[in-house]
Short mmCIF file of C-alpha atoms and ligand atoms in Angstrom, two decimals:
data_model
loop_
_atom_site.label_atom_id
_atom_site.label_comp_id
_atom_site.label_asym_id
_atom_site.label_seq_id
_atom_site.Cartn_x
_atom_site.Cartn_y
_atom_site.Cartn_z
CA UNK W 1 -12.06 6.99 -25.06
CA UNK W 2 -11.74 4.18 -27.75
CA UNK W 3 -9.46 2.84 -25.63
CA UNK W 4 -11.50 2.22 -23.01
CA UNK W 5 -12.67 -1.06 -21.87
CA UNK W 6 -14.56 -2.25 -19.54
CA UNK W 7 -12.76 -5.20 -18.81
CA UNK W 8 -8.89 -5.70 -18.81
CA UNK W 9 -7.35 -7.66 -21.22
CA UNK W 10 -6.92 -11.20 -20.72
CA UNK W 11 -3.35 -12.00 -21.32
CA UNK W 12 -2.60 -15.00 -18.54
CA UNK W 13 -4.07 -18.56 -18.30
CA UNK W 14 -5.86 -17.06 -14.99
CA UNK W 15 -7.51 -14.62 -16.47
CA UNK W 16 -10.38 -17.12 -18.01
CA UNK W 17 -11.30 -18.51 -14.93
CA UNK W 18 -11.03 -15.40 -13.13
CA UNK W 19 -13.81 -13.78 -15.05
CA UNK W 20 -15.92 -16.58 -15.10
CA UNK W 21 -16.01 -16.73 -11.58
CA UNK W 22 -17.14 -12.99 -11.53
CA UNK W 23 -19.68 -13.48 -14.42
CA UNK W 24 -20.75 -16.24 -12.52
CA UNK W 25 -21.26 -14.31 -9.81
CA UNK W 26 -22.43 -11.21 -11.33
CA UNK W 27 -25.30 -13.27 -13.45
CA UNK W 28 -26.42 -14.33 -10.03
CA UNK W 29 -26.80 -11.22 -7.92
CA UNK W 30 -28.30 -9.35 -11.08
CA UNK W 31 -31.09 -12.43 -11.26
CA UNK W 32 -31.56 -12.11 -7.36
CA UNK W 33 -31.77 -8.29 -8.10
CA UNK W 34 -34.12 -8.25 -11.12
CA UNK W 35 -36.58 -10.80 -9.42
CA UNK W 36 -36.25 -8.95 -5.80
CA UNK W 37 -37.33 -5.68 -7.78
CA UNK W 38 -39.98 -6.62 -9.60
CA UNK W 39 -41.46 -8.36 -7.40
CA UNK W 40 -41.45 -5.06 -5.39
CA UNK W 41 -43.53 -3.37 -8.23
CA UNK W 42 -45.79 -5.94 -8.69
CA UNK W 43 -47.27 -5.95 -5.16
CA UNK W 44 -46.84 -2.86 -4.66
CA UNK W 45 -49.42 -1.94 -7.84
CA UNK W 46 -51.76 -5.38 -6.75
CA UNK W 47 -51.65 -4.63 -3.47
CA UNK W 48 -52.66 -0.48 -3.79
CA UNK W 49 -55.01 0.74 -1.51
CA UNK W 50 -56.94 2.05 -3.92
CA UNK W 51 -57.72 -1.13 -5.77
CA UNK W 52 -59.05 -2.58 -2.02
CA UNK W 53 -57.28 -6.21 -2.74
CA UNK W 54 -56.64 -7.29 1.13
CA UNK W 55 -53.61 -9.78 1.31
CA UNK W 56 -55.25 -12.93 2.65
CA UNK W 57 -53.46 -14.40 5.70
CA UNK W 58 -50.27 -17.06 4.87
CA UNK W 59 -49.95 -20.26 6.30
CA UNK W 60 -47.08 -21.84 6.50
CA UNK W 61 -45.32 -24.20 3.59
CA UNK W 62 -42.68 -26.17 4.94
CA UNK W 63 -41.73 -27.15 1.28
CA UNK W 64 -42.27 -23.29 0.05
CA UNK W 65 -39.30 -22.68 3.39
CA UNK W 66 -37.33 -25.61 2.43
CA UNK W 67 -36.75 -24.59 -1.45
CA UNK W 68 -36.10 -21.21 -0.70
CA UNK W 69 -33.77 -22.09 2.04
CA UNK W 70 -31.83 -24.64 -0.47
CA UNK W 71 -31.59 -22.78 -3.92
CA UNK W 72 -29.38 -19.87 -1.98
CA UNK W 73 -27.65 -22.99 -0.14
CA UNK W 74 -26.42 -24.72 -2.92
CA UNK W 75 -25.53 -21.30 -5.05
CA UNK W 76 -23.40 -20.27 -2.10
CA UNK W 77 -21.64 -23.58 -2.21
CA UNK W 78 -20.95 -23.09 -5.91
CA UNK W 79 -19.29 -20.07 -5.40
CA UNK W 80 -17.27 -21.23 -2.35
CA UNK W 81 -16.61 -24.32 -3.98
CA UNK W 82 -15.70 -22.46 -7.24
CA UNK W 83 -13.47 -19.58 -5.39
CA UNK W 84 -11.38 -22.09 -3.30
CA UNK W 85 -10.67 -23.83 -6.58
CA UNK W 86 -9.87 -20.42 -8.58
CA UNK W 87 -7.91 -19.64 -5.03
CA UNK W 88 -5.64 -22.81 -5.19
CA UNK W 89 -4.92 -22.50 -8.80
CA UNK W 90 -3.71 -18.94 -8.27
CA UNK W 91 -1.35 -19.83 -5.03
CA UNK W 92 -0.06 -22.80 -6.39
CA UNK W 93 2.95 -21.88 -9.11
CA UNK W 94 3.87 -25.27 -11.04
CA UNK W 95 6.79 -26.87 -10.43
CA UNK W 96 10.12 -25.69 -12.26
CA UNK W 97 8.50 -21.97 -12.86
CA UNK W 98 11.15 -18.95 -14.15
CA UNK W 99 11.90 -17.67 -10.44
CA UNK W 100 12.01 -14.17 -10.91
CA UNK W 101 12.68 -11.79 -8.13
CA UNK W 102 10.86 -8.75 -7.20
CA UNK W 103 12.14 -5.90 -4.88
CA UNK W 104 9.40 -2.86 -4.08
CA UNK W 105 11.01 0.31 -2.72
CA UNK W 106 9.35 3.79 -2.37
CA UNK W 107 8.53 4.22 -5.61
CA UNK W 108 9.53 1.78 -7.64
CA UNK W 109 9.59 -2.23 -8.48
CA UNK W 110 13.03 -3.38 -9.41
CA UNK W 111 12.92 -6.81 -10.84
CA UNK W 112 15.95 -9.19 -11.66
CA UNK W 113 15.80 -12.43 -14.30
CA UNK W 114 17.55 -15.89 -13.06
CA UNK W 115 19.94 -14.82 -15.41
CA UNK W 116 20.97 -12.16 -13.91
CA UNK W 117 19.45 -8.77 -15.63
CA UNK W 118 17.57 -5.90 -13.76
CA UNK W 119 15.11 -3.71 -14.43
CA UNK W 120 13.42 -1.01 -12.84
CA UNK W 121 9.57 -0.53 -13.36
CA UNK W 122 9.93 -3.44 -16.39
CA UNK W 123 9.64 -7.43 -16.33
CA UNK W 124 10.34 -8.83 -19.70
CA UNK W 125 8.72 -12.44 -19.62
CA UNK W 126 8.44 -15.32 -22.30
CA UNK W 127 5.01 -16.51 -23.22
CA UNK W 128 3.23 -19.42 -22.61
CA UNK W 129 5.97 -20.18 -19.82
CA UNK W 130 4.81 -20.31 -16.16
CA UNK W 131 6.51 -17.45 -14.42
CA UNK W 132 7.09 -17.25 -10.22
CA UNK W 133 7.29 -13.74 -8.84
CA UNK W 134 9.21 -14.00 -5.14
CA UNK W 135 8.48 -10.36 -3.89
CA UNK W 136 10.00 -8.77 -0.90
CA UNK W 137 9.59 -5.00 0.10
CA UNK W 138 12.45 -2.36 1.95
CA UNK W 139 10.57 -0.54 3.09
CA UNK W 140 6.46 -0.36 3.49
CA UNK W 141 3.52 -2.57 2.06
CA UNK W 142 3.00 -2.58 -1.84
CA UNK W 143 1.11 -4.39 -4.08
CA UNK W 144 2.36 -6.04 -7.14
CA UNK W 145 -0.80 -5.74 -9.62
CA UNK W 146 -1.79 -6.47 -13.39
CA UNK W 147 -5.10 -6.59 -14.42
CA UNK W 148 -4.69 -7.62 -17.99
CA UNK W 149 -3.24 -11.60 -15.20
CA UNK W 150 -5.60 -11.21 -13.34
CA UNK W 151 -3.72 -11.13 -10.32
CA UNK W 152 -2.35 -8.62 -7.02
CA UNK W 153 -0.84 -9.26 -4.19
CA UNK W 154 0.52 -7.11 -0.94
CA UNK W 155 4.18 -7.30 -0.48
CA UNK W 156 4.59 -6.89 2.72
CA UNK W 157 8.22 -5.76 4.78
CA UNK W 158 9.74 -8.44 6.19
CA UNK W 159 8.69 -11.43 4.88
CA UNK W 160 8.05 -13.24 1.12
CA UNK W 161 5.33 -13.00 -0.61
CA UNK W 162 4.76 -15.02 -3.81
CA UNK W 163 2.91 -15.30 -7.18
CA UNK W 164 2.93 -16.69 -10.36
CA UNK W 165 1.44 -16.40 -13.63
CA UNK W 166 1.41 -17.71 -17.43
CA UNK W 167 1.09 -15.52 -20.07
CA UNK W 168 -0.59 -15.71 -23.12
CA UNK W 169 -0.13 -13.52 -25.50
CA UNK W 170 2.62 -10.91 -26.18
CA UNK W 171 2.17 -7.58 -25.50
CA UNK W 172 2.58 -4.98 -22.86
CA UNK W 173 0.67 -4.28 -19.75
CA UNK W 174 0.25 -2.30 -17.20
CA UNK W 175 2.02 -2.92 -13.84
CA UNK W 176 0.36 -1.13 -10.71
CA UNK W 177 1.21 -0.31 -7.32
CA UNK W 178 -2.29 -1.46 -5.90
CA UNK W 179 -1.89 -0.24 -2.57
CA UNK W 180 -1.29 3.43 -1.01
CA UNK W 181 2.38 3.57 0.23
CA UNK W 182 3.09 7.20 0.13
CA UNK W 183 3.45 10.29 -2.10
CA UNK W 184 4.15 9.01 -5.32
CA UNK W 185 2.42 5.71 -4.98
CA UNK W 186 0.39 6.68 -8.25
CA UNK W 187 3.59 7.12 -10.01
CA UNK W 188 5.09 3.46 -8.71
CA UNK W 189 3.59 1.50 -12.01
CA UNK W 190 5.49 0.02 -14.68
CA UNK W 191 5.12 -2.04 -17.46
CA UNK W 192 5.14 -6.21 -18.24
CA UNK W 193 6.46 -7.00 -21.30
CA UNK W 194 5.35 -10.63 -22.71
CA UNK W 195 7.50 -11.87 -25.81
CA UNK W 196 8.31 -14.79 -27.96
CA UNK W 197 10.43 -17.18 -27.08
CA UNK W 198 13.35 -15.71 -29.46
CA UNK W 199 12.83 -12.65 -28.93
CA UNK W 200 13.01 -13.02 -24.81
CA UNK W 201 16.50 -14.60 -25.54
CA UNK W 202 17.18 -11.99 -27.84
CA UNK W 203 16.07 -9.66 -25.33
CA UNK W 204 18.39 -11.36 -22.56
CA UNK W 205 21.07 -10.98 -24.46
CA UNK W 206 21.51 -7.36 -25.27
CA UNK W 207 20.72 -6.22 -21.62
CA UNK W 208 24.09 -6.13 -19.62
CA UNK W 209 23.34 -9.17 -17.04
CA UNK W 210 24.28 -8.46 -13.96
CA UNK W 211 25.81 -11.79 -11.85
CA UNK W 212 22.64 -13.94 -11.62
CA UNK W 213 21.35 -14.36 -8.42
CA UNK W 214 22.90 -18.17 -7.54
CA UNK W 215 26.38 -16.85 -8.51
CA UNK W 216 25.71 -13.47 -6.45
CA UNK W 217 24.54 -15.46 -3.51
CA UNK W 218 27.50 -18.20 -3.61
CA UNK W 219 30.02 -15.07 -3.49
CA UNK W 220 27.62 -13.94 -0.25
CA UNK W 221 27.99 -17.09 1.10
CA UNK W 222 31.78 -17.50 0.98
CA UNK W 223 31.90 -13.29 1.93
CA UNK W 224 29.69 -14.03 5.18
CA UNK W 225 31.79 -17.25 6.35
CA UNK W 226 28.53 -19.58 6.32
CA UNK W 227 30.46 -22.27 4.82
CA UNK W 228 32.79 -22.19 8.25
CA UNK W 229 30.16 -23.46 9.91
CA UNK W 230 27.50 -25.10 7.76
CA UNK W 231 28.24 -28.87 6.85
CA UNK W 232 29.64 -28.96 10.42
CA UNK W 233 28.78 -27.49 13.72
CA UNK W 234 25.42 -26.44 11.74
CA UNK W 235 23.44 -28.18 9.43
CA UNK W 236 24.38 -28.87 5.80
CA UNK W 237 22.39 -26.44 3.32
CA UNK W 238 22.51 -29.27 0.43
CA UNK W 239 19.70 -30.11 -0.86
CA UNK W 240 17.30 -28.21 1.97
CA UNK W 241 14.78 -26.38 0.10
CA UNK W 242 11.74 -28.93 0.29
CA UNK W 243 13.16 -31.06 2.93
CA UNK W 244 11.46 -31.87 6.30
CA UNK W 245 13.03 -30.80 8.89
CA UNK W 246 13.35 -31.85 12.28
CA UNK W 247 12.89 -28.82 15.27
CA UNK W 248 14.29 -29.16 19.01
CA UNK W 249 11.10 -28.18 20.21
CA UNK W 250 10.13 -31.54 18.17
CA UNK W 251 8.16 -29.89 15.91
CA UNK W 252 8.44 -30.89 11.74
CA UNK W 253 8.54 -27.73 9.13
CA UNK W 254 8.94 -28.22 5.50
CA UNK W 255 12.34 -25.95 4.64
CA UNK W 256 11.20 -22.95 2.08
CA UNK W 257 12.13 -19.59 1.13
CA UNK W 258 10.19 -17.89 4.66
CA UNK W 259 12.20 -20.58 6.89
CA UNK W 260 15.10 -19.76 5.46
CA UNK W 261 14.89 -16.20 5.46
CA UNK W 262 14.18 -16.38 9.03
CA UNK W 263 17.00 -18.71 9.94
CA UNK W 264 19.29 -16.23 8.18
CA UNK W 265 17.68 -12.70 9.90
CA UNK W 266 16.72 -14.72 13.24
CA UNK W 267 18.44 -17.87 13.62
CA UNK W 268 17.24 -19.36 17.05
CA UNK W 269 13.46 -18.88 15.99
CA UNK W 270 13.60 -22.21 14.83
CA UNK W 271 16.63 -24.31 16.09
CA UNK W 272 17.31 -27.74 14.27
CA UNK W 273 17.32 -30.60 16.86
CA UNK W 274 20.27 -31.22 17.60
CA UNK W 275 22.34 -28.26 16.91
CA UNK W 276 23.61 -25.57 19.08
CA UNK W 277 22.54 -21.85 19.00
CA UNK W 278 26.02 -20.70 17.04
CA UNK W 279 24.41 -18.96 14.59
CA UNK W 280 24.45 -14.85 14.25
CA UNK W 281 21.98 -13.11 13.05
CA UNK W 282 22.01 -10.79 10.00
CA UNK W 283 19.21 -9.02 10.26
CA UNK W 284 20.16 -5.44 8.97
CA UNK W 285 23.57 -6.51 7.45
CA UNK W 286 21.92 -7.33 3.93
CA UNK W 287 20.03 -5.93 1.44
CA UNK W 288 16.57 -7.52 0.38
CA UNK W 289 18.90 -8.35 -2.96
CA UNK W 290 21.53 -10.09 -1.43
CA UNK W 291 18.72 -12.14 0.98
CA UNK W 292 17.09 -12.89 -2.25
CA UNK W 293 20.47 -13.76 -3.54
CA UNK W 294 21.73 -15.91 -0.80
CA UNK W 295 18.49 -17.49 -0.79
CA UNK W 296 18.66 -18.67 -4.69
CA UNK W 297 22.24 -20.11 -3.53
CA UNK W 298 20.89 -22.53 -0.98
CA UNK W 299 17.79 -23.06 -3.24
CA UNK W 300 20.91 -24.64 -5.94
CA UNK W 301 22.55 -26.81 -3.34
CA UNK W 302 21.31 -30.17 -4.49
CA UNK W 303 20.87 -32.66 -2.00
CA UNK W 304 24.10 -34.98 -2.11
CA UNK W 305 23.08 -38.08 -1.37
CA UNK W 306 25.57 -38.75 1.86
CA UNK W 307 24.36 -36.10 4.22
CA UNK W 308 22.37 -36.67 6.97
CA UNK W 309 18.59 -35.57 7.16
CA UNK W 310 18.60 -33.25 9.55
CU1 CUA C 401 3.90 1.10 -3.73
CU2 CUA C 401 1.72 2.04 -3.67
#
């Protein structure tokens, strides 16, 4: 039991405003509680029967019903205004985080570094060094989890699901599987390992890299013929990834990791204007690895300055 806590560590720059959200507003219910409860007791005793103290009839106070209408009013509005802010913080990964890839399988996470090295149930991060999580799942819905960040989230089949974190201080923590996906989901957990700068690249370098993802994904790229058509009869990939672009149905999306995945697994979901429907699909002819792969590919293709916008 002396390891017990009742509260996680806090290892990630989220954590701090996480729990001061819930102090926040566990302070408040407990006040609400307290006051609610006593009050209880102490017309309950004034008020006994046996003591023969009537109540005397209320008349209304229309400043009495307007404070006690506000007060709750502007707590609520703390808290919303507080959670959306907490929210945004934790959806929005700065620009230039690590992109590290995250495949969950029944029962296990397998994670990959830009540079190229896997591991199964581990992620070996640097500290103080905003890290991206880009999590797909094979198979059914999982939940990437550490309490000591303060943060979870579902990956669901078929679709990305990001989210990013900073970490603070090195150490290990646990990894969880926060949501029921079969017989061994209590054995899908694993372990985050947070480490110095130098001894992260020490790290990277004795684990046999595998080819890292943009290298993988230019070798899919050339493998599945896209470059036969792309640049040509179908829209250049160069520089995409944050780009506007322009639908037939006239419509204006901002080009990310779900657009792409869809134009790659269900191409005439969203035509570009101008284009003809050429394109295959390839849903079930890759991996979520080699998706992930292809996907860091395009994400490299800086724009080059001559193509057109579309
Ligand atoms: Cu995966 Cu529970």
């Amino acid at each position: 039991m002396n390891t017990f806590r009742l509260f996680p560590q806090r290892a990630a720059t989220l954590a701090d405003d996480v729990d001061a959200l819930y102090f926040f507003l566990c302070a408040v219910t407990a006040f609400f509680t307290v006051l609610i409860f006593v009050l209880i007791v102490y017309f309950a005793l004034k008020y006994n029967r046996r003591r023969g103290i009537k109540p005397q009839n209320v008349h209304t106070s229309y400043l009495l019903e307007a404070v006690w209408t506000a007060i709750p009013f502007a707590l609520v509005m703390i808290m919303f205004g507080w959670g959306a802010r907490v929210y945004v913080r934790s959806q929005t990964a700065p620009r230039g985080a690590m992109e590290i890839h995250v495949v969950a399988k029944q029962w296990m996470w397998k994670t990959q570094q830009p540079t190229g090295q896997r591991e199964i149930n581990g992620l070996h991060v640097p500290v103080n060094t905003p890290v991206k999580l880009v999590m797909a799942s094979q198979d059914v819905i999982h939940s990437f989890y550490v309490p000591a960040f303060r943060i979870k989230r579902d990956v669901v089949p078929g679709r990305y699901n990001t989210m990013w974190f900073s970490a603070t201080t090195p150490g290990e923590y646990h990894l969880f599987c926060a949501e029921y996906c079969g017989s061994h989901h209590s054995a899908m957990i694993g372990q985050v390992v947070v480490m110095e700068a130098g001894d992260y690249a020490q790290w990277l370098a004795g684990v046999p890299a595998d080819e890292p993802p943009v290298r993988a994904g230019e070798k899919l790229f050339a493998r599945f013929s896209c470059n036969t058509c792309h640049g040509q009869r179908a829209p250049t990939l160069a520089g995409l990834y944050g780009r506007n672009v322009l639908l037939d149905n006239g419509q204006t999306i901002t080009a990310d990791d779900e657009y792409v995945r869809e134009s790659i697994l269900d191409p005439r979901a969203k035509m570009v204007a101008g284009y003809a429907p050429l394109m295959p699909t390839y849903q079930g002819q890759m991996t979520e690895e080699q998706l992930l792969d292809l996907m860091a590919y395009i994400k490299s293709l800086k724009s080059a300055a001559t193509q057109p916008a579309s």
